[in-house]
Amino acid sequence: MMLLECFIFGMIAFLMTGAHCEVTEVFAEAGSQAVLPCKCSSTSPVPSAIIWSKANKGTVWRKQKSGLQYWGSSWAQKGASRVRCPHSLFEKGDYSLQINDVREEDGGLYSCSLECGNQVTENKVMLRIITVSVSPLIPVWGRDVSVTCNVTPWPNGAAVQWMLNNSPFARQSGTTLRTVTPQNVVKERATARLTGNWTCLVHYMWKEGQASASLSVKGIIQPPDDNTKVYAAVGSTVALPCVFSHDLVPSSLVWEKLQPGSRSKPVFSRLPPSFSQSQPSQLPWDKSASLKEVELKDEGKYRCSGTIQGQRLARNMQLIVAKIDSSLSKKKDSVTLTCQLSDASEVTDYEWVHVTYDINGTQSVGSIQKGKTLNIDQGSEENWGEWTCRFSSKVGVLGNVTYQVQQMSGLSGQKSKGFSHNTATVVGLSFLLLVLLLILAQMYKNHQRRKRILQYPALETIVHTISNEREERERSRVKK
């Protein structure tokens, strides 16, 4: 049909002398601007008449000898025409037609007729509109989704190449769909692997066109991938994310902890005591949970699952627990700190950051030291405060865990001296108290003896007389 039209146009042009027929391929994405070329030599005179027409649709745009311009009625949109032929390019011999906001129905064969005196030049342009569509528009995770590339009119013998996020797309191997799905259609199960920008590249007769569309999948959006690692320090609070798409409210939500080694058939264990499911204040699609106080035994894999439109969606995540082990070294007052993780497979770098606080609570950060272990002197004031182990991967920082060096540890020598001084004071006071107690006891005994003597006055007189005689004898001996 195309060759027949070209032949007819060629015969008419031949009768008007000097005409020729050629077909130019133009690809345009639906919604974009298409430029249909029609050029002559810049030395040629400006045509007295220019006519753009579409096969079986009549005139698109024309300029008569009088200078008047006409547009086809079907090309108007909200009172304005979608086609134009810029006069500013006429002096350069360029009479190309611009079509804005192209649609699938705009695809087809166009002709450009230039009348220069008795000579008519005719150019043929084939406009092909490329569209990429996704069905359903936003699929649910695990359901079938199709991405289709349409070209109007379709070029027989054209090659189609798919790109996803600027990389060639590889179809899933081993699927029966691959053998029956056309080259211009991708049909897969909706997963995070398919999300992003899809681009269809069409190659035909040394020409190339392309169109794009974005695809997003409904389901669990946080964490975005299965087996995502979550890092937490012993004693801290950690959130276990489980967020569905904003318009999805799952039913039969379940949180579970998987026992180690249960791959083919998962075996679940009891959730930790500090585990807490989503709060009423959370949004209905946010089913995240948390551990209030992480313990070392809490490490392992957790699963969040819920039902959406009859489809059971689940996401696994791994909780990795970090702690700092301390051990005394041979050097006096020296301790070795070791940064330990329940799974350090993704860790590529360890950093130790020293943080101190003044009496006003102002924080200051000291030098950063590299390595998994750190040796510090607890007796030095420079090492008082917090030592934070920050661990990172190739992507960035994964988490941190802190060890507190108490000032009491650094004051061990001063505490010993203070203890000795206090001990001496206590011993002295105890001795004085003992002496006082002995004196009081003796005074008490004398008092009791006097009380017993006072009960017998005669006996008191005899005792007094004997005592006086004893004293007289002692004096007389001294005189002799």
XYZ file of C-alpha atoms in Angstrom:
480
model
C 0.000 0.000 0.000
C 2.819 2.355 0.954
C 4.651 1.629 -2.316
C 1.449 2.172 -4.297
C 0.905 5.579 -2.682
C 4.493 6.498 -3.343
C 4.131 5.443 -6.971
C 0.958 7.519 -7.415
C 2.540 10.571 -5.815
C 5.620 10.001 -7.960
C 3.599 9.851 -11.177
C 1.793 13.107 -10.323
C 5.060 14.779 -9.430
C 6.684 13.448 -12.596
C 3.941 14.971 -14.702
C 4.672 18.327 -12.998
C 8.404 17.762 -13.814
C 11.397 17.253 -11.598
C 9.702 15.596 -8.560
C 11.070 12.674 -6.505
C 9.715 10.334 -3.784
C 11.466 9.188 -0.579
C 10.317 7.781 2.790
C 11.891 8.811 6.100
C 11.298 6.840 9.283
C 10.542 8.847 12.463
C 9.950 7.371 15.939
C 8.298 9.357 18.746
C 7.152 8.486 22.257
C 3.491 9.062 22.988
C 3.025 12.435 24.687
C 6.228 13.933 23.288
C 6.867 16.237 20.318
C 7.482 14.703 16.904
C 9.371 16.508 14.140
C 8.656 15.357 10.570
C 11.545 16.475 8.318
C 11.038 18.242 4.998
C 14.099 20.067 3.721
C 15.401 21.620 0.521
C 18.656 23.219 -0.439
C 19.125 26.609 1.211
C 19.887 28.054 -2.246
C 16.465 27.020 -3.526
C 13.767 29.709 -3.597
C 11.101 29.712 -0.867
C 8.185 27.575 -2.113
C 5.095 29.468 -3.032
C 2.943 26.688 -1.518
C 3.650 24.172 1.262
C 1.255 21.313 1.977
C 1.504 18.741 4.767
C -1.034 15.915 4.557
C -1.611 12.497 6.089
C -2.672 9.428 4.125
C -6.438 8.912 4.322
C -6.760 11.894 6.696
C -6.402 14.848 4.347
C -4.587 18.114 4.994
C -2.704 18.599 8.235
C -1.257 22.060 7.525
C -0.785 24.156 4.407
C 0.409 27.566 3.329
C -0.957 28.977 0.100
C 0.648 31.338 -2.388
C -1.261 34.201 -0.799
C 0.438 33.482 2.555
C -2.692 32.228 4.243
C -2.314 29.187 6.515
C -4.812 26.396 7.151
C -4.938 23.616 9.780
C -6.899 20.410 9.754
C -9.836 20.508 12.152
C -8.848 17.223 13.796
C -5.511 18.710 14.943
C -6.979 21.336 17.236
C -6.823 20.879 21.017
C -8.661 23.287 23.333
C -8.785 25.946 20.646
C -5.079 25.613 19.765
C -3.548 23.518 17.008
C -1.110 20.727 17.871
C 0.806 21.228 14.614
C 3.007 24.063 13.377
C 5.592 24.732 10.700
C 8.056 27.371 12.020
C 8.530 30.196 9.495
C 11.865 31.133 11.055
C 13.426 28.022 9.497
C 12.179 28.659 5.970
C 15.232 30.717 5.052
C 17.384 27.663 5.806
C 15.281 25.478 3.513
C 13.687 23.671 6.507
C 9.908 23.124 6.236
C 9.616 20.435 8.934
C 6.303 19.878 10.662
C 6.113 19.837 14.463
C 3.386 17.780 16.186
C 2.961 18.342 19.911
C 1.619 15.775 22.379
C 1.611 12.972 19.822
C -0.917 10.141 20.213
C -1.128 6.610 18.914
C -3.631 7.693 16.248
C -1.085 10.201 14.905
C 1.059 7.345 13.609
C 1.037 6.827 9.856
C 2.358 8.067 6.502
C 2.725 11.836 5.952
C 3.673 13.739 2.811
C 5.290 17.151 2.413
C 4.669 18.892 -0.933
C 6.779 21.940 -1.865
C 5.754 23.930 -4.968
C 8.476 26.079 -6.480
C 7.255 27.536 -9.742
C 6.579 24.648 -12.105
C 8.519 22.174 -9.916
C 6.972 20.177 -7.101
C 9.078 18.326 -4.501
C 7.418 15.644 -2.452
C 8.808 13.994 0.709
C 7.336 11.010 2.517
C 7.614 10.553 6.293
C 6.469 7.512 8.254
C 5.681 8.488 11.846
C 5.637 5.598 14.333
C 4.363 6.190 17.885
C 5.878 4.079 20.699
C 3.984 3.450 23.939
C 4.879 1.360 26.997
C 2.019 0.160 29.200
C 1.883 -1.764 32.484
C -1.018 -4.062 33.392
C -2.221 -3.976 36.083
C -1.029 -0.447 36.675
C 0.238 -1.173 40.228
C 0.365 -4.951 40.768
C 0.351 -6.694 44.138
C 3.479 -8.574 45.121
C 3.390 -12.149 43.799
C 0.694 -11.523 41.166
C 1.269 -11.568 37.380
C 2.214 -8.287 35.694
C 2.732 -7.476 32.014
C 4.833 -4.720 30.446
C 3.982 -4.161 26.759
C 5.714 -2.129 24.064
C 3.427 -1.011 21.209
C 4.462 0.746 17.990
C 1.811 2.367 15.779
C 2.051 1.379 12.981
C 4.116 -1.676 13.820
C 7.258 -2.045 11.641
C 7.572 -5.606 10.380
C 11.021 -6.966 11.118
C 11.713 -4.542 13.959
C 13.835 -5.671 16.944
C 12.778 -4.854 20.517
C 15.162 -4.541 23.465
C 14.078 -4.030 27.087
C 15.954 -1.940 29.634
C 15.145 -1.780 33.354
C 16.688 1.100 35.294
C 19.156 1.727 32.444
C 20.375 -1.897 32.421
C 19.428 -4.694 29.993
C 16.583 -6.756 31.439
C 17.087 -10.522 31.720
C 13.906 -12.572 31.758
C 13.524 -15.259 34.408
C 14.956 -18.520 33.093
C 12.979 -21.720 33.275
C 9.538 -20.122 32.905
C 7.026 -21.533 30.458
C 5.816 -18.008 29.701
C 8.999 -17.152 27.857
C 8.279 -19.477 24.944
C 4.828 -18.017 24.256
C 5.327 -14.337 25.168
C 6.036 -12.011 22.202
C 9.266 -10.066 22.081
C 7.491 -6.810 22.852
C 5.841 -8.178 26.036
C 7.385 -9.001 29.421
C 5.220 -11.102 31.736
C 6.576 -11.934 35.187
C 5.612 -12.337 38.827
C 5.532 -8.958 40.534
C 8.486 -8.573 42.914
C 10.871 -5.819 43.927
C 13.097 -6.993 41.062
C 10.662 -5.496 38.535
C 10.250 -2.075 40.148
C 11.710 0.973 38.445
C 11.805 2.573 34.993
C 11.128 0.333 31.994
C 12.430 1.430 28.565
C 11.531 -0.182 25.250
C 14.132 0.266 22.474
C 12.867 -0.323 18.908
C 15.414 -0.851 16.100
C 14.256 -0.648 12.485
C 16.031 0.267 9.246
C 19.016 1.840 11.020
C 16.618 3.949 13.052
C 15.975 3.710 16.768
C 13.098 4.854 18.960
C 12.274 4.432 22.595
C 9.564 4.935 25.198
C 9.455 4.462 28.971
C 7.071 3.743 31.835
C 7.524 3.257 35.566
C 6.426 0.194 37.502
C 5.830 -0.030 41.235
C 4.681 -3.056 43.228
C 2.264 -3.028 46.156
C 3.235 -5.043 49.192
C 5.778 -4.737 51.982
C 7.882 -1.679 51.207
C 9.951 -1.696 54.435
C 12.257 -3.477 54.603
C 12.568 -3.291 50.797
C 14.383 -6.629 50.455
C 14.149 -10.027 52.061
C 16.772 -10.966 54.686
C 17.557 -7.323 55.405
C 20.008 -6.994 58.323
C 19.070 -4.874 61.362
C 21.859 -3.961 63.824
C 21.382 -3.236 67.544
C 23.579 -2.938 70.654
C 22.986 -5.028 73.773
C 20.651 -3.151 76.119
C 19.326 -0.803 73.439
C 15.884 -0.539 71.813
C 15.561 -1.627 68.191
C 12.736 -1.358 65.649
C 11.890 -4.274 63.358
C 10.298 -2.631 60.275
C 7.230 -4.066 58.555
C 5.503 -1.364 56.492
C 2.989 -2.154 53.736
C 2.042 0.103 50.809
C -0.010 3.072 51.996
C -3.350 1.855 50.677
C -2.924 -1.730 51.875
C -4.146 -2.840 55.305
C -3.076 -6.459 55.899
C -5.165 -8.997 57.735
C -3.995 -11.948 59.859
C -0.708 -10.232 60.692
C 1.834 -12.507 62.390
C 5.332 -11.911 63.810
C 7.553 -14.973 64.233
C 11.150 -15.818 65.081
C 12.849 -18.502 62.998
C 15.098 -21.063 64.596
C 18.638 -21.275 63.154
C 19.107 -23.758 60.329
C 15.410 -24.048 59.402
C 15.553 -23.418 55.651
C 13.448 -25.925 53.730
C 10.718 -26.030 56.384
C 10.886 -23.048 58.763
C 10.729 -23.836 62.485
C 9.671 -20.999 64.764
C 10.705 -20.272 68.333
C 9.211 -18.052 71.037
C 9.535 -14.310 70.627
C 11.772 -12.487 73.176
C 10.115 -11.159 76.379
C 10.839 -7.546 75.396
C 9.197 -7.971 71.971
C 6.356 -5.515 71.339
C 4.059 -5.426 68.309
C 2.708 -2.316 66.595
C 1.023 0.340 68.715
C -2.537 1.689 68.107
C -1.044 5.104 67.309
C 0.725 3.694 64.246
C -0.754 4.012 60.767
C -2.893 1.015 59.698
C -0.348 -0.109 57.101
C 2.599 0.179 59.524
C 2.953 -3.143 61.350
C 6.486 -2.624 62.660
C 7.527 -4.155 65.984
C 10.298 -3.457 68.476
C 12.501 -4.975 71.157
C 12.598 -2.765 74.258
C 15.895 -4.080 75.629
C 18.000 -6.193 73.295
C 19.832 -9.194 74.724
C 22.545 -11.242 73.079
C 20.207 -14.233 72.742
C 17.705 -12.134 70.763
C 19.840 -12.304 67.616
C 18.463 -14.270 64.684
C 15.845 -14.114 61.924
C 12.372 -12.633 62.344
C 9.414 -12.830 59.957
C 6.486 -10.463 59.450
C 3.576 -11.764 57.346
C 0.076 -10.596 56.421
C -2.660 -11.279 53.881
C -3.440 -8.812 51.053
C -6.242 -9.565 48.573
C -5.952 -13.269 49.334
C -2.188 -13.223 48.811
C 0.069 -14.048 51.778
C 2.985 -11.595 51.879
C 5.999 -12.089 54.138
C 9.328 -10.433 54.792
C 12.297 -11.919 56.661
C 14.857 -9.811 58.484
C 17.946 -10.669 60.516
C 18.673 -9.019 63.860
C 22.409 -8.721 64.508
C 23.409 -7.917 68.091
C 26.593 -6.000 68.928
C 28.459 -5.842 72.250
C 31.860 -4.852 73.627
C 33.934 -7.449 75.482
C 36.511 -6.131 77.977
C 39.496 -8.054 79.312
C 42.367 -7.011 81.569
C 45.776 -7.034 79.957
C 49.121 -7.764 81.603
C 49.892 -4.076 81.850
C 48.636 -2.488 85.077
C 45.301 -0.595 84.770
C 45.153 -1.488 81.040
C 42.064 -3.062 79.471
C 41.427 -4.480 75.987
C 38.070 -3.686 74.374
C 36.797 -5.932 71.550
C 33.847 -5.103 69.291
C 31.791 -8.278 68.835
C 28.835 -8.885 66.471
C 26.661 -11.981 66.166
C 27.194 -11.734 62.385
C 30.043 -9.608 61.027
C 29.905 -10.885 57.436
C 29.112 -7.436 55.986
C 31.428 -5.436 58.251
C 34.515 -4.066 56.507
C 35.705 -1.410 58.954
C 35.758 -0.728 62.720
C 36.288 2.699 64.312
C 36.632 3.669 67.977
C 35.365 7.132 68.897
C 36.136 8.676 72.299
C 33.348 10.906 73.688
C 33.596 12.932 76.903
C 31.222 15.284 78.744
C 32.001 18.290 80.929
C 30.077 19.337 84.068
C 27.562 21.178 81.861
C 26.900 18.052 79.779
C 28.661 19.453 76.706
C 29.880 16.666 74.456
C 33.328 16.585 72.909
C 34.692 14.002 70.491
C 38.295 12.907 70.604
C 40.475 11.180 68.080
C 39.249 8.192 66.055
C 41.150 4.907 66.161
C 40.839 2.039 63.682
C 40.582 -1.668 64.390
C 38.310 -4.243 65.966
C 40.140 -4.105 69.320
C 41.316 -1.188 71.456
C 43.770 -1.021 74.358
C 43.234 1.776 76.887
C 44.710 2.771 80.230
C 41.822 3.127 82.667
C 44.016 4.984 85.153
C 44.515 7.894 82.723
C 42.062 10.785 82.849
C 42.311 11.068 79.043
C 40.447 7.754 78.694
C 37.494 8.577 80.961
C 34.068 8.749 79.307
C 32.507 6.741 76.484
C 34.277 4.621 73.902
C 32.002 3.923 70.933
C 32.748 1.173 68.430
C 31.317 2.195 65.051
C 31.188 -0.562 62.423
C 30.686 0.022 58.687
C 30.265 -1.809 55.394
C 31.079 -0.792 51.836
C 27.740 1.016 51.700
C 28.106 3.029 54.919
C 27.769 2.929 58.727
C 25.802 -0.095 59.975
C 25.603 0.700 63.701
C 27.544 1.274 66.922
C 27.913 0.073 70.506
C 29.273 2.000 73.517
C 31.493 1.112 76.488
C 31.591 3.386 79.552
C 34.915 3.972 81.342
C 33.917 5.154 84.827
C 36.001 7.783 86.605
C 36.000 5.521 89.674
C 38.199 3.121 87.744
C 40.699 5.852 87.002
C 40.794 6.852 90.688
C 41.831 3.413 91.966
C 45.219 4.664 93.267
C 43.637 7.679 94.964
C 40.935 5.444 96.425
C 43.637 3.217 97.987
C 45.328 6.202 99.633
C 41.992 7.546 100.824
C 41.086 4.155 102.151
C 44.332 3.905 104.164
C 43.812 7.375 105.649
C 40.211 6.610 106.577
C 41.209 3.308 108.131
C 43.757 4.973 110.435
C 41.166 7.504 111.520
C 38.620 4.821 112.276
C 41.161 2.764 114.243
C 42.151 5.816 116.355
C 38.578 6.698 117.130
C 37.840 3.081 118.025
C 40.788 3.015 120.499
C 39.620 6.214 122.226
C 36.112 4.838 122.462
C 37.458 1.634 124.030
C 39.414 3.628 126.681
C 36.323 5.647 127.508
C 34.312 2.476 127.863
C 36.903 1.020 130.271
C 36.909 4.173 132.395
C 33.150 4.191 132.515
C 33.131 0.532 133.490
C 35.573 1.164 136.333
C 33.554 4.117 137.553
C 30.474 1.967 137.448
C 32.177 -0.759 139.521
C 33.304 1.804 142.178
C 29.850 3.205 142.342
C 28.356 -0.222 142.878
C 30.890 -1.017 145.625
C 30.052 2.178 147.499
C 26.392 1.333 147.326
C 27.059 -2.061 148.931
C 29.221 -0.525 151.732
C 26.685 2.165 152.589
C 24.240 -0.584 153.563
C 26.496 -1.379 156.675
C 27.639 1.842 158.458
C 29.685 0.001 161.143
C 31.547 -1.914 158.506
C 32.306 1.358 156.780
C 33.826 2.731 160.030
C 35.997 -0.366 160.491
C 37.170 -0.203 156.917
C 37.939 3.491 157.337
C 39.909 2.903 160.591
C 41.933 0.080 159.053
C 42.697 2.269 156.111
C 43.937 5.094 158.352
C 46.125 2.752 160.339
C 47.663 1.377 157.183
C 48.497 4.868 156.007
C 50.121 5.731 159.433
C 52.333 2.666 159.322
C 53.461 3.495 155.819
C 54.377 7.082 156.905
C 56.344 5.871 159.943
C 58.368 3.509 157.734
C 59.203 6.298 155.453
C 60.450 8.456 158.355
C 62.672 5.706 159.732
